[in-house]
Coordinates of C-alpha atoms in Angstrom, one line a residue:
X1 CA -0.7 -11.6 6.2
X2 CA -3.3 -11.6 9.3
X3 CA -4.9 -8.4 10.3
X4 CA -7.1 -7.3 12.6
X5 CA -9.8 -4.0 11.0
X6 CA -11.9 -2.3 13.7
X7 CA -14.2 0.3 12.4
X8 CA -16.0 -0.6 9.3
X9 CA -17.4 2.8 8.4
X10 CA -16.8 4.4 4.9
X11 CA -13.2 3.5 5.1
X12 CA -12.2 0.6 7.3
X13 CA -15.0 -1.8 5.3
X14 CA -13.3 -0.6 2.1
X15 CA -9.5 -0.9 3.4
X16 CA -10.4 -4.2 4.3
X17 CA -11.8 -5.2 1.4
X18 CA -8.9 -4.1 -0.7
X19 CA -7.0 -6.0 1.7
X20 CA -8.4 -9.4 1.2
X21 CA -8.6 -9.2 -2.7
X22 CA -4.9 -8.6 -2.7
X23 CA -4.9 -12.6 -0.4
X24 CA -4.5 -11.0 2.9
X25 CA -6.9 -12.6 5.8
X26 CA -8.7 -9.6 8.1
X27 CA -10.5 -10.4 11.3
X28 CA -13.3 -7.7 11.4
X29 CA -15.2 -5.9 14.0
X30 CA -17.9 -2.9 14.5
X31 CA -20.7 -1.8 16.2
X32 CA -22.7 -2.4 13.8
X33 CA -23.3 -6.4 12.6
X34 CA -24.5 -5.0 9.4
X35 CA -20.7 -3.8 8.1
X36 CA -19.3 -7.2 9.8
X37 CA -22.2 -9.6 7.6
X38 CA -20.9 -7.5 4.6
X39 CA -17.0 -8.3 4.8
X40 CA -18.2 -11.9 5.8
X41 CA -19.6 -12.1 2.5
X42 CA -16.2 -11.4 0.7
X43 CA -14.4 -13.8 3.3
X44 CA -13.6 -11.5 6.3
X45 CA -13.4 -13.4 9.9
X46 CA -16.6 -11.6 11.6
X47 CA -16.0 -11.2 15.3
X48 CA -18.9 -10.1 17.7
X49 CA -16.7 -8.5 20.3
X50 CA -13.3 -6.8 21.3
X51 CA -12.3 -10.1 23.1
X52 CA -13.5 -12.2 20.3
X53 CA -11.2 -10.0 18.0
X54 CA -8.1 -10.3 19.7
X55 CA -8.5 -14.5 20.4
X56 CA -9.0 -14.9 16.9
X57 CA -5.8 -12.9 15.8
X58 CA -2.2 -15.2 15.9
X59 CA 1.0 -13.8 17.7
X60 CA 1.8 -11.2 17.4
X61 CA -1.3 -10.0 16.6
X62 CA -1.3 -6.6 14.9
X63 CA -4.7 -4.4 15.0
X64 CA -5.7 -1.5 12.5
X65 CA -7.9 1.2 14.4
X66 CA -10.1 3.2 11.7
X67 CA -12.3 5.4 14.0
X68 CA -12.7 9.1 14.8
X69 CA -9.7 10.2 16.1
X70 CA -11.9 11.1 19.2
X71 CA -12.7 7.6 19.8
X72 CA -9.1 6.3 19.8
X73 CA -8.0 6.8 23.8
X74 CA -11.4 5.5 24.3
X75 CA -10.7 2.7 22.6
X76 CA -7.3 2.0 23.6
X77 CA -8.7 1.8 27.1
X78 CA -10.7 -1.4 26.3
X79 CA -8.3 -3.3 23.8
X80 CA -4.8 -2.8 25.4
X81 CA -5.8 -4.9 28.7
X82 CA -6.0 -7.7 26.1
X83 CA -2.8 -7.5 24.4
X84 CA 0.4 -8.8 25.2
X85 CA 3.7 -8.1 24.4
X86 CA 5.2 -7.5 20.8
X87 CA 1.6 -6.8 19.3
X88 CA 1.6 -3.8 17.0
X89 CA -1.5 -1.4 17.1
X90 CA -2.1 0.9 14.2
X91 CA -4.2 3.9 13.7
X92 CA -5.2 4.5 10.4
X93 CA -7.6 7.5 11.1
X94 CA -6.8 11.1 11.4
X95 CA -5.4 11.6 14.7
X96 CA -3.3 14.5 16.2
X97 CA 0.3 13.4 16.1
X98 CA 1.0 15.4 19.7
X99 CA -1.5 11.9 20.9
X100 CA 0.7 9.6 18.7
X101 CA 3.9 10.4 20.5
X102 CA 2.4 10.1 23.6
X103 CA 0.8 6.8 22.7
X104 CA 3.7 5.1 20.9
X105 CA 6.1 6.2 24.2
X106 CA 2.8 4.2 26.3
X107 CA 2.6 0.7 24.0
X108 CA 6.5 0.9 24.0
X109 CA 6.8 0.8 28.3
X110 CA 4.2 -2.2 27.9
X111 CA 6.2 -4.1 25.2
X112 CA 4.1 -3.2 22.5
X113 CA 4.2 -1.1 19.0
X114 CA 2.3 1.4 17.8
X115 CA 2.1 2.8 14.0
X116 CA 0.7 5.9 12.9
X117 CA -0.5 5.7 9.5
X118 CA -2.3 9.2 7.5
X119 CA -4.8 7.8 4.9
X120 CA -5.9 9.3 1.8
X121 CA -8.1 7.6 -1.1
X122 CA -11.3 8.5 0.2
X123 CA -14.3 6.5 -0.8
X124 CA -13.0 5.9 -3.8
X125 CA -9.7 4.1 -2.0
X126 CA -11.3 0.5 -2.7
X127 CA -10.7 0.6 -6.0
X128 CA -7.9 3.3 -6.8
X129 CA -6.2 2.5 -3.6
X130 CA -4.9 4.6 -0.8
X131 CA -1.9 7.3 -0.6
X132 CA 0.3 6.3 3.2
X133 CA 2.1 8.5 5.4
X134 CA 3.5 6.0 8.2
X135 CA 5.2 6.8 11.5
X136 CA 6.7 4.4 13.3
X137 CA 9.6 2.1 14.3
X138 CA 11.8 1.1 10.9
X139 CA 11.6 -2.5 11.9
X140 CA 7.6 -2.5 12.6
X141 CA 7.2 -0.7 9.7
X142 CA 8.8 -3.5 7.7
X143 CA 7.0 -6.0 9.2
X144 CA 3.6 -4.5 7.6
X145 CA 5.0 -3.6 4.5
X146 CA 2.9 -6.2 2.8
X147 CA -0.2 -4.7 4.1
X148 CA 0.9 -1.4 3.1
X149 CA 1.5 -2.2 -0.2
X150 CA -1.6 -4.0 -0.4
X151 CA -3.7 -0.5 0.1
X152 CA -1.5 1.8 -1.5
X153 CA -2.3 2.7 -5.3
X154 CA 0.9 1.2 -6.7
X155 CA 3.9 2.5 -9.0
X156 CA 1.2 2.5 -12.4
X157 CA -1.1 5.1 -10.6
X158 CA 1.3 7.8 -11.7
X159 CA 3.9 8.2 -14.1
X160 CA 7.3 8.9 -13.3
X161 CA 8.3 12.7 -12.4
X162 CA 10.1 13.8 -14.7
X163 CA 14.1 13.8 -13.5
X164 CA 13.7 11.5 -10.9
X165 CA 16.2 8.5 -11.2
X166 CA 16.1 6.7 -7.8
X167 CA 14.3 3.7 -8.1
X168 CA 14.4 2.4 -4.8
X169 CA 12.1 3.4 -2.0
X170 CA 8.0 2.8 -1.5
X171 CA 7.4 6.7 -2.5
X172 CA 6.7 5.8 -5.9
X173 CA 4.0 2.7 -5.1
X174 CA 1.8 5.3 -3.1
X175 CA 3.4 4.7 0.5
X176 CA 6.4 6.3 2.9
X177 CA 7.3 5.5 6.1
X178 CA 7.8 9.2 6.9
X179 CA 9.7 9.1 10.3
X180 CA 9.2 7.8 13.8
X181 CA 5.9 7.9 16.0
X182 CA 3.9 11.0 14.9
X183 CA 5.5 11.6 11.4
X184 CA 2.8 9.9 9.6
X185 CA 0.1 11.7 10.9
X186 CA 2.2 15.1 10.9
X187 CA 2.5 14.5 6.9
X188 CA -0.9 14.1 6.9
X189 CA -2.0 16.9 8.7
X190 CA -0.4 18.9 6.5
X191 CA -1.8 17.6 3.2
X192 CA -5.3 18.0 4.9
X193 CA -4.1 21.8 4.9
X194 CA -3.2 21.4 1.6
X195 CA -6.9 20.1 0.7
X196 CA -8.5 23.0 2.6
X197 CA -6.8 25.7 0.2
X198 CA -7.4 23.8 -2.6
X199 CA -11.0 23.2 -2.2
X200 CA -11.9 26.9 -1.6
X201 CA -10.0 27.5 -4.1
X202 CA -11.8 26.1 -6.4
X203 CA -15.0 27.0 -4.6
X204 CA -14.1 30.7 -5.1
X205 CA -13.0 30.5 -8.8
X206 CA -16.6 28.5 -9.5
X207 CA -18.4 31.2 -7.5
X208 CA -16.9 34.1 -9.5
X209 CA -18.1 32.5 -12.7
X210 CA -21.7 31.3 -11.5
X211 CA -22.1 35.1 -10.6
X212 CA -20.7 36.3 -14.1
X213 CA -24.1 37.8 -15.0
X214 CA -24.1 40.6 -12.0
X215 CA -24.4 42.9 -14.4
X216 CA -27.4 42.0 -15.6
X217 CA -29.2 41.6 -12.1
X218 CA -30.9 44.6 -10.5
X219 CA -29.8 46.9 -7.6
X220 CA -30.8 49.4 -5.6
X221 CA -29.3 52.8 -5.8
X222 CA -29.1 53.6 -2.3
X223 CA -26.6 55.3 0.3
X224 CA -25.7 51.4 1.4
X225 CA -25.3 49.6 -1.5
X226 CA -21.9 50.2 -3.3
X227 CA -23.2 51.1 -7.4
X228 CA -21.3 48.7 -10.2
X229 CA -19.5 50.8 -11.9
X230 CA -19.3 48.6 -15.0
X231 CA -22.5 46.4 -15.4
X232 CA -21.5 46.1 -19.0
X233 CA -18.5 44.0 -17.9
X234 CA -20.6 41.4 -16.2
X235 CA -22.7 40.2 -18.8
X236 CA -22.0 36.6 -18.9
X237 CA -24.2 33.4 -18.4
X238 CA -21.5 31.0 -17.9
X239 CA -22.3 27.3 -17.8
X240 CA -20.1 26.3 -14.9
X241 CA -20.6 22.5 -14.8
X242 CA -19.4 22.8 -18.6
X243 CA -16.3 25.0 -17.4
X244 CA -15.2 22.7 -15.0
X245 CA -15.6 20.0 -17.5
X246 CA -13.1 21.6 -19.5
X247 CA -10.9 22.8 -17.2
X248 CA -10.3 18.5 -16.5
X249 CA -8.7 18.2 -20.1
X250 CA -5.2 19.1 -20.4
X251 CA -5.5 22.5 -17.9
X252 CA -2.7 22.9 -15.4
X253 CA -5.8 23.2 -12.4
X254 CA -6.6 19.6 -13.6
X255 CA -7.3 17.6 -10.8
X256 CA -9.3 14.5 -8.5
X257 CA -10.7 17.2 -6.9
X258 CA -11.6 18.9 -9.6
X259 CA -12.9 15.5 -11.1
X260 CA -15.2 15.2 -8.1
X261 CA -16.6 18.8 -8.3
X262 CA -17.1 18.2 -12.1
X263 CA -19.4 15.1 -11.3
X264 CA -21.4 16.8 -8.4
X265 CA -22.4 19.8 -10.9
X266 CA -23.3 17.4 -13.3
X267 CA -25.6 15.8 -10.8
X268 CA -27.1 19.1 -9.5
X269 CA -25.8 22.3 -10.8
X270 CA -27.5 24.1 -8.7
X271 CA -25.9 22.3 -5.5
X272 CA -29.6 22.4 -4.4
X273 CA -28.8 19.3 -1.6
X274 CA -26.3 21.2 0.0
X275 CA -26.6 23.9 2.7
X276 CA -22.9 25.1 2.6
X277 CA -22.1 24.3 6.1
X278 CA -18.7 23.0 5.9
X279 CA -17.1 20.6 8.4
X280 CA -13.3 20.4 9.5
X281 CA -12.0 17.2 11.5
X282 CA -9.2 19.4 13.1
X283 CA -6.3 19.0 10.4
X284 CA -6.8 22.4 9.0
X285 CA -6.8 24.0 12.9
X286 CA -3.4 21.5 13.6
X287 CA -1.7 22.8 10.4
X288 CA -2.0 26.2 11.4
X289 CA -1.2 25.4 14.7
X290 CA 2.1 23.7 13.5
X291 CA 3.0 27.0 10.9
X292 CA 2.6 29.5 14.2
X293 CA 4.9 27.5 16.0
X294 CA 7.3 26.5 13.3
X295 CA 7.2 30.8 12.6
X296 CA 5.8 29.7 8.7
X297 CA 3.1 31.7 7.1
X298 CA 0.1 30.3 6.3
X299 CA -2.1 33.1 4.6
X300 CA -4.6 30.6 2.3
X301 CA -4.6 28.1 4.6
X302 CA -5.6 29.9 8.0
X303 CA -8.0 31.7 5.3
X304 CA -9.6 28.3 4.0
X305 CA -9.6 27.2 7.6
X306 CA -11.4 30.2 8.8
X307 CA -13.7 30.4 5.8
X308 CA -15.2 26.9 7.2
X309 CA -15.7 28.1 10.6
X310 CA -17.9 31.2 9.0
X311 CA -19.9 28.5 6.9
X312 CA -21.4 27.0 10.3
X313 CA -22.7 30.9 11.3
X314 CA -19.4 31.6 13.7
X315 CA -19.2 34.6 12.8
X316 CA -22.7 36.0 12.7
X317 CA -22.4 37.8 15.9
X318 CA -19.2 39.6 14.9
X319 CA -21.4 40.5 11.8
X320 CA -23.7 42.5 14.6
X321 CA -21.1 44.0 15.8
X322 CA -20.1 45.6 12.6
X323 CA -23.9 46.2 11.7
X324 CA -24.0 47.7 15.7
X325 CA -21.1 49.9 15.2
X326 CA -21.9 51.2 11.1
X327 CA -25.5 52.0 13.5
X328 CA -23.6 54.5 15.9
X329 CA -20.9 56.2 13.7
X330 CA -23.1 56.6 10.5
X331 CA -26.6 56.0 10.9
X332 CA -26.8 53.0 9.0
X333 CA -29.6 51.2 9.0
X334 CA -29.5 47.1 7.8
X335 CA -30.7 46.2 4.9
X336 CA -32.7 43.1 5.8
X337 CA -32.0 40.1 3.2
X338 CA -30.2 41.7 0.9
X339 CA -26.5 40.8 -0.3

């Protein structure tokens, strides 16, 4: 099957590589020729521009967008003028799926079809392949089944849960067309939630153990610093690359994640390279968006969520505040650099 990539960054150049060792022909563009001279390599059709793109794609054409979600109006704006009727346009990235209902009611008064599709697999998608949460119309949705099944990991990634007899369905090869325009991304959104608690999870646990040996560290006896009341209990020197080593064999917190975090501590367990400033696209803020209007409680995601926003220093002036006010009711006095 013919399909048109544009957006060659860490995922796009990888999807469509995947894509054209399973037979499949992609028409490529990007910004940058370096990413279109790469897929050439491995038998992609380079194009140098938008108009390029679309001439060299057969009717109906269908297009996969894997950009920034900001970047996809933007976008839209400049290819739509060039399709026609019955084309499908896809959008692999991690949009809002408020904007995918609008956009699939847009394509649909010009004709045309639009897919939402929530991709997981991460760099390591090439290879392992890619988890799918698809929104769309049944029929278009079946039309790109072979592309889908093409990225997604396939039914030997996992074994069967336990108990489950139906056999039909794409669920089981690592796809799922989840519901109409917006239900892809909607899934999506929510397992992007998922991730957030699970990472700090894990960040948390890791940071109790790499502080084991409190007990052994000195500190001041002062009015404003709260005495250990049991050093003797905090004695330990834990290896915590080794513990999550462990943890990877046959432990119920077993996971890829987990297997990631195992091979960046072995790299550097002091994390040296990183600051600690962490990012968030805007799936963790949508979950918890979607949970206060569904009425659903949140507690460790909001917390995960909000736990990134104080990484980036967004909540240093509320820190004054408290440091401002522990100044007028007691006297307090900071204790510059000290934990």
């Amino acid at each position: 099957m013919q399909l048109g990539m544009i957006g060659l960054g860490r995922m796009g150049i990888n999807m469509a590589a995947r894509l054209m060792k399973a037979g499949h022909e992609c028409v490529v563009y990007d910004q940058r020729a370096q990413a279109i001279h790469e897929l050439q390599s491995q038998g992609a059709v380079g194009t140098t521009s938008l108009e390029n793109l679309i001439a060299r794609l057969a009717k109906p054409r269908a297009i996969w967008l894997m950009i920034p979600a900001a970047a996809v109006d933007g976008l839209l704006s400049e290819v739509l003028p060039l399709l026609e009727k019955d084309d499908i346009v896809i959008d692999g990235g991690n949009s809002y799926y408020h904007d995918d209902i609008r956009r699939g009611a847009e394509l649909s008064l010009k004709g045309m079809h639009y897919v939402d599709v929530g991709t997981s697999g991460g760099v390591a998608g090439r290879e392992r392949g890619y988890c799918l949460m698809i929104g769309g119309e049944n029929e278009i949705v079946q039309h790109l089944d072979p592309i889908f099944a093409a990225l997604a990991p396939g039914i030997d990634a996992a074994p069967r849960t336990y108990g489950r007899r139906k056999a039909e369905g794409t669920a089981e090869r690592g796809y799922l067309h989840c519901g109409p325009h917006g239900a892809g991304h909607f899934v999506k959104m929510v397992h992007n939630g998922i991730e957030y608690g699970l990472m700090a999870a894990y960040a948390e646990g890791l940071n109790i153990l790499h502080s084991a040996n409190a007990g052994k560290q000195a500190r001041d006896t002062d009015a404003e610093t709260a005495p250990m009341r049991n050093p003797e209990f905090y004695q330990y020197e834990l290896d915590v690359a080794e513990i999550a080593e462990v943890w990877r064999r046959g432990s119920i917190v077993a996971s890829w994640l987990l297997d990631l975090t195992a091979e960046a501590l072995v790299e550097d367990a002091d994390l040296s390279k990183f600051s600690g400033r962490v990012s968030d696209s805007g799936e963790g803020r949508w979950t918890t968006l979607a949970a206060v209007d569904e009425g659903v409680p949140v507690p460790v995601i909001s917390a995960a969520l909000f736990s990134r926003f104080e990484s980036r220093g967004n909540a240093d002036y509320a820190d004054r505040v408290l440091s401002a006010m522990r100044k007028r009711f007691g006297g307090h006095d900071e204790k510059k650099g000290q934990a």
